[in-house]
PDB file of C-alpha atoms in Angstrom:
ATOM      1  CA  MET X   1      28.119   1.575 -21.063  1.00 62.00           C
ATOM      2  CA  ALA X   2      28.455  -0.869 -23.947  1.00 70.00           C
ATOM      3  CA  TYR X   3      26.075  -3.213 -22.160  1.00 66.00           C
ATOM      4  CA  PHE X   4      23.252  -0.666 -22.235  1.00 64.00           C
ATOM      5  CA  GLU X   5      23.892   0.042 -25.902  1.00 72.00           C
ATOM      6  CA  SER X   6      23.486  -3.657 -26.680  1.00 74.00           C
ATOM      7  CA  LEU X   7      19.986  -3.763 -25.155  1.00 78.00           C
ATOM      8  CA  SER X   8      16.889  -3.525 -27.316  1.00 82.00           C
ATOM      9  CA  GLN X   9      14.247  -0.900 -26.607  1.00 84.00           C
ATOM     10  CA  PHE X  10      12.026  -3.519 -24.973  1.00 82.00           C
ATOM     11  CA  GLN X  11      14.843  -4.717 -22.719  1.00 87.00           C
ATOM     12  CA  PHE X  12      15.756  -1.196 -21.685  1.00 88.00           C
ATOM     13  CA  ALA X  13      12.075  -0.358 -21.030  1.00 86.00           C
ATOM     14  CA  GLY X  14      11.787  -3.568 -18.995  1.00 89.00           C
ATOM     15  CA  ILE X  15      14.691  -2.593 -16.748  1.00 89.00           C
ATOM     16  CA  VAL X  16      13.316   0.919 -16.241  1.00 91.00           C
ATOM     17  CA  LEU X  17       9.811  -0.392 -15.504  1.00 93.00           C
ATOM     18  CA  GLN X  18      11.094  -2.866 -12.928  1.00 94.00           C
ATOM     19  CA  LEU X  19      13.310  -0.293 -11.217  1.00 94.00           C
ATOM     20  CA  VAL X  20      10.488   2.250 -11.037  1.00 95.00           C
ATOM     21  CA  LEU X  21       7.949  -0.286  -9.736  1.00 95.00           C
ATOM     22  CA  LEU X  22      10.193  -1.979  -7.173  1.00 95.00           C
ATOM     23  CA  PRO X  23       9.806   0.571  -4.331  1.00 96.00           C
ATOM     24  CA  PHE X  24       6.034   0.755  -4.838  1.00 95.00           C
ATOM     25  CA  LEU X  25       5.834  -3.020  -4.860  1.00 95.00           C
ATOM     26  CA  PHE X  26       7.768  -3.272  -1.592  1.00 96.00           C
ATOM     27  CA  MET X  27       5.613  -0.594   0.079  1.00 94.00           C
ATOM     28  CA  THR X  28       2.414  -2.333  -0.992  1.00 94.00           C
ATOM     29  CA  LEU X  29       3.699  -5.743   0.098  1.00 95.00           C
ATOM     30  CA  ARG X  30       4.625  -4.238   3.448  1.00 94.00           C
ATOM     31  CA  ARG X  31       1.113  -2.809   3.890  1.00 93.00           C
ATOM     32  CA  TRP X  32      -0.411  -6.168   2.969  1.00 94.00           C
ATOM     33  CA  TRP X  33       1.875  -7.992   5.415  1.00 95.00           C
ATOM     34  CA  TRP X  34       1.100  -5.589   8.261  1.00 94.00           C
ATOM     35  CA  ALA X  35      -2.635  -5.872   7.639  1.00 94.00           C
ATOM     36  CA  LYS X  36      -2.419  -9.673   7.735  1.00 95.00           C
ATOM     37  CA  GLN X  37      -0.245  -9.669  10.858  1.00 95.00           C
ATOM     38  CA  SER X  38      -2.301  -7.029  12.674  1.00 95.00           C
ATOM     39  CA  MET X  39      -4.948  -9.656  13.431  1.00 95.00           C
ATOM     40  CA  HIS X  40      -2.490 -11.135  15.955  1.00 96.00           C
ATOM     41  CA  TRP X  41      -0.954  -7.966  17.365  1.00 97.00           C
ATOM     42  CA  PRO X  42      -1.440  -6.978  21.013  1.00 97.00           C
ATOM     43  CA  LYS X  43      -3.915  -4.213  21.712  1.00 95.00           C
ATOM     44  CA  ILE X  44      -3.898  -1.171  23.935  1.00 96.00           C
ATOM     45  CA  ASN X  45      -6.184   1.793  24.543  1.00 96.00           C
ATOM     46  CA  GLY X  46      -5.703   5.007  22.617  1.00 96.00           C
ATOM     47  CA  VAL X  47      -7.445   8.321  21.975  1.00 95.00           C
ATOM     48  CA  VAL X  48      -8.443  10.041  18.738  1.00 93.00           C
ATOM     49  CA  VAL X  49      -6.735  13.446  18.804  1.00 91.00           C
ATOM     50  CA  LYS X  50      -7.775  14.732  15.386  1.00 86.00           C
ATOM     51  CA  CYS X  51     -10.933  13.336  13.843  1.00 79.00           C
ATOM     52  CA  LEU X  52     -11.203  12.219  10.257  1.00 70.00           C
ATOM     53  CA  ASN X  53     -11.599  14.969   7.740  1.00 66.00           C
ATOM     54  CA  PHE X  54     -12.013  14.335   4.025  1.00 62.00           C
ATOM     55  CA  PRO X  55     -11.541  17.678   2.290  1.00 57.00           C
ATOM     56  CA  LEU X  56     -11.784  18.059  -1.457  1.00 54.00           C
ATOM     57  CA  SER X  57      -8.123  17.077  -1.816  1.00 53.00           C
ATOM     58  CA  ARG X  58      -9.010  13.674  -0.326  1.00 57.00           C
ATOM     59  CA  ILE X  59      -5.866  13.641   1.790  1.00 63.00           C
ATOM     60  CA  ILE X  60      -6.703  12.039   5.097  1.00 68.00           C
ATOM     61  CA  ASP X  61      -6.251  14.255   8.133  1.00 74.00           C
ATOM     62  CA  PHE X  62      -6.437  11.982  11.174  1.00 83.00           C
ATOM     63  CA  LEU X  63      -4.419  11.382  14.323  1.00 90.00           C
ATOM     64  CA  TYR X  64      -4.659   9.047  17.283  1.00 94.00           C
ATOM     65  CA  THR X  65      -2.250   8.529  20.150  1.00 96.00           C
ATOM     66  CA  TYR X  66      -1.403   5.602  22.376  1.00 97.00           C
ATOM     67  CA  GLU X  67       1.188   4.878  25.016  1.00 96.00           C
ATOM     68  CA  ILE X  68       3.308   1.754  25.480  1.00 95.00           C
ATOM     69  CA  ASN X  69       5.724   1.433  28.404  1.00 93.00           C
ATOM     70  CA  GLY X  70       5.655   5.183  29.012  1.00 93.00           C
ATOM     71  CA  ILE X  71       6.448   6.076  25.402  1.00 95.00           C
ATOM     72  CA  SER X  72       3.792   7.952  23.431  1.00 96.00           C
ATOM     73  CA  TYR X  73       3.128   6.985  19.813  1.00 97.00           C
ATOM     74  CA  LYS X  74       0.979   8.465  17.048  1.00 95.00           C
ATOM     75  CA  GLY X  75      -1.022   6.840  14.277  1.00 92.00           C
ATOM     76  CA  GLU X  76      -2.212   8.702  11.204  1.00 88.00           C
ATOM     77  CA  GLN X  77      -4.489   6.172   9.472  1.00 85.00           C
ATOM     78  CA  PRO X  78      -7.277   4.074  10.962  1.00 87.00           C
ATOM     79  CA  PHE X  79      -6.327   1.080   8.810  1.00 88.00           C
ATOM     80  CA  PHE X  80      -3.893   0.000   6.125  1.00 85.00           C
ATOM     81  CA  ALA X  81      -5.069   1.350   2.788  1.00 81.00           C
ATOM     82  CA  ASN X  82      -3.467   1.862  -0.560  1.00 71.00           C
ATOM     83  CA  SER X  83      -4.962   5.330  -0.879  1.00 66.00           C
ATOM     84  CA  PHE X  84      -7.754   7.436   0.533  1.00 65.00           C
ATOM     85  CA  LYS X  85      -8.096   9.563  -2.615  1.00 63.00           C
ATOM     86  CA  ASN X  86     -10.829   7.408  -4.198  1.00 64.00           C
ATOM     87  CA  PHE X  87     -12.540   6.558  -0.933  1.00 63.00           C
ATOM     88  CA  PRO X  88     -16.353   6.474  -1.380  1.00 66.00           C
ATOM     89  CA  GLN X  89     -18.234   9.307   0.312  1.00 69.00           C
ATOM     90  CA  LYS X  90     -20.523   6.864   2.172  1.00 71.00           C
ATOM     91  CA  LYS X  91     -17.583   4.996   3.724  1.00 72.00           C
ATOM     92  CA  ALA X  92     -15.872   8.301   4.523  1.00 70.00           C
ATOM     93  CA  LYS X  93     -18.934   9.507   6.468  1.00 74.00           C
ATOM     94  CA  GLU X  94     -19.083   6.190   8.313  1.00 77.00           C
ATOM     95  CA  LEU X  95     -15.423   6.509   9.316  1.00 76.00           C
ATOM     96  CA  MET X  96     -15.932  10.132  10.360  1.00 76.00           C
ATOM     97  CA  ASN X  97     -18.781   9.031  12.655  1.00 78.00           C
ATOM     98  CA  ASN X  98     -16.765   6.115  14.079  1.00 83.00           C
ATOM     99  CA  TYR X  99     -13.681   8.160  14.918  1.00 84.00           C
ATOM    100  CA  THR X 100     -14.725  11.424  16.494  1.00 84.00           C
ATOM    101  CA  GLU X 101     -12.284  13.648  18.354  1.00 88.00           C
ATOM    102  CA  GLY X 102     -11.653  12.514  21.930  1.00 91.00           C
ATOM    103  CA  LYS X 103     -13.047   9.019  21.366  1.00 91.00           C
ATOM    104  CA  HIS X 104     -11.289   6.180  23.146  1.00 95.00           C
ATOM    105  CA  VAL X 105     -10.235   3.495  20.686  1.00 95.00           C
ATOM    106  CA  VAL X 106      -8.513   0.120  20.740  1.00 96.00           C
ATOM    107  CA  VAL X 107      -5.127   0.299  19.027  1.00 96.00           C
ATOM    108  CA  TYR X 108      -3.445  -2.802  17.632  1.00 97.00           C
ATOM    109  CA  TYR X 109       0.318  -2.307  17.500  1.00 96.00           C
ATOM    110  CA  ASN X 110       3.247  -4.226  16.073  1.00 96.00           C
ATOM    111  CA  PRO X 111       5.129  -5.681  19.073  1.00 95.00           C
ATOM    112  CA  SER X 112       8.475  -5.564  17.244  1.00 94.00           C
ATOM    113  CA  ASN X 113       7.934  -1.931  16.169  1.00 95.00           C
ATOM    114  CA  PRO X 114       5.235  -0.144  18.230  1.00 96.00           C
ATOM    115  CA  LYS X 115       5.257   2.840  15.829  1.00 95.00           C
ATOM    116  CA  ILE X 116       3.271   0.671  13.407  1.00 95.00           C
ATOM    117  CA  SER X 117      -0.354   0.446  14.458  1.00 96.00           C
ATOM    118  CA  THR X 118      -3.917   0.213  13.257  1.00 94.00           C
ATOM    119  CA  LEU X 119      -7.423   0.640  14.616  1.00 93.00           C
ATOM    120  CA  GLU X 120      -8.974  -1.944  12.307  1.00 92.00           C
ATOM    121  CA  PRO X 121      -6.795  -5.074  12.138  1.00 94.00           C
ATOM    122  CA  GLY X 122      -6.900  -7.022   8.907  1.00 93.00           C
ATOM    123  CA  ARG X 123      -8.506  -4.218   6.905  1.00 89.00           C
ATOM    124  CA  MET X 124      -6.559  -3.352   3.762  1.00 87.00           C
ATOM    125  CA  ASP X 125      -8.692  -1.272   1.406  1.00 84.00           C
ATOM    126  CA  GLY X 126      -7.245  -1.219  -2.102  1.00 85.00           C
ATOM    127  CA  VAL X 127      -4.038  -3.002  -1.134  1.00 89.00           C
ATOM    128  CA  ILE X 128      -4.832  -6.287  -2.917  1.00 91.00           C
ATOM    129  CA  GLY X 129      -5.831  -4.510  -6.146  1.00 91.00           C
ATOM    130  CA  ALA X 130      -2.701  -2.375  -6.103  1.00 91.00           C
ATOM    131  CA  LEU X 131      -0.567  -5.434  -5.388  1.00 94.00           C
ATOM    132  CA  VAL X 132      -2.056  -7.357  -8.326  1.00 94.00           C
ATOM    133  CA  LEU X 133      -1.564  -4.396 -10.671  1.00 94.00           C
ATOM    134  CA  LEU X 134       2.032  -3.816  -9.561  1.00 95.00           C
ATOM    135  CA  LEU X 135       2.894  -7.515  -9.875  1.00 95.00           C
ATOM    136  CA  PHE X 136       1.362  -7.603 -13.365  1.00 94.00           C
ATOM    137  CA  LEU X 137       3.358  -4.556 -14.474  1.00 94.00           C
ATOM    138  CA  PHE X 138       6.519  -5.966 -12.890  1.00 95.00           C
ATOM    139  CA  LEU X 139       5.939  -9.221 -14.795  1.00 93.00           C
ATOM    140  CA  ILE X 140       5.594  -7.269 -18.049  1.00 91.00           C
ATOM    141  CA  GLY X 141       8.918  -5.584 -17.276  1.00 92.00           C
ATOM    142  CA  PHE X 142      10.484  -8.971 -16.548  1.00 91.00           C
ATOM    143  CA  ILE X 143       9.187 -10.452 -19.800  1.00 90.00           C
ATOM    144  CA  SER X 144      10.293  -7.444 -21.831  1.00 89.00           C
ATOM    145  CA  PHE X 145      13.807  -7.718 -20.425  1.00 88.00           C
ATOM    146  CA  PHE X 146      14.357 -11.478 -20.556  1.00 89.00           C
ATOM    147  CA  TYR X 147      12.031 -12.422 -23.445  1.00 87.00           C
ATOM    148  CA  PRO X 148      11.626  -9.336 -25.652  1.00 85.00           C
ATOM    149  CA  THR X 149      10.722 -11.443 -28.701  1.00 86.00           C
ATOM    150  CA  LEU X 150       7.786 -12.941 -26.813  1.00 85.00           C
ATOM    151  CA  LEU X 151       6.465  -9.467 -26.101  1.00 79.00           C
ATOM    152  CA  VAL X 152       6.895  -8.441 -29.756  1.00 81.00           C
ATOM    153  CA  GLU X 153       5.054 -11.580 -30.921  1.00 86.00           C
ATOM    154  CA  LEU X 154       2.273 -10.947 -28.413  1.00 83.00           C
ATOM    155  CA  ILE X 155       1.853  -7.344 -29.566  1.00 83.00           C
ATOM    156  CA  ASP X 156       1.798  -8.488 -33.222  1.00 86.00           C
ATOM    157  CA  TYR X 157      -0.773 -11.167 -32.413  1.00 88.00           C
ATOM    158  CA  VAL X 158      -3.059  -8.736 -30.587  1.00 87.00           C
ATOM    159  CA  THR X 159      -2.834  -6.027 -33.252  1.00 88.00           C
ATOM    160  CA  LYS X 160      -3.619  -8.463 -36.082  1.00 85.00           C
ATOM    161  CA  GLN X 161      -6.831  -9.688 -34.452  1.00 72.00           C
TER     162      GLN X 161
END
């Protein structure tokens, strides 16, 4: 407990920021990695069970199924995206037209874990932006923990300008 008492406010805030951001950073990195790798994944035929629906809440309601070696799998997003909440209406209508209920689709699945799949390999809407933002915030947390005086000097410099 004495260790935490010896930390400055900036150091303590840096630790908290890094710990809070770490799971989000890993999830976003995982999405980015899957999107990159999906270009090389094997493909199989699947069927759209529940078509895209973008209600006012902007929570995606979509489902497709595919079968590999007699085992049925489900996918809930047509591609890897950071979020569908700020998805433009024009793109949403385009997706709704592309993925109608009962449509046969090509599913790209991860050969080491067939539960992970996508309909649009390589597409990662918003993932790069989220990754850059999370890395920037994580770097601020790192600097505030290891070099708190640098952060104080930077804040003083910016406020005096």
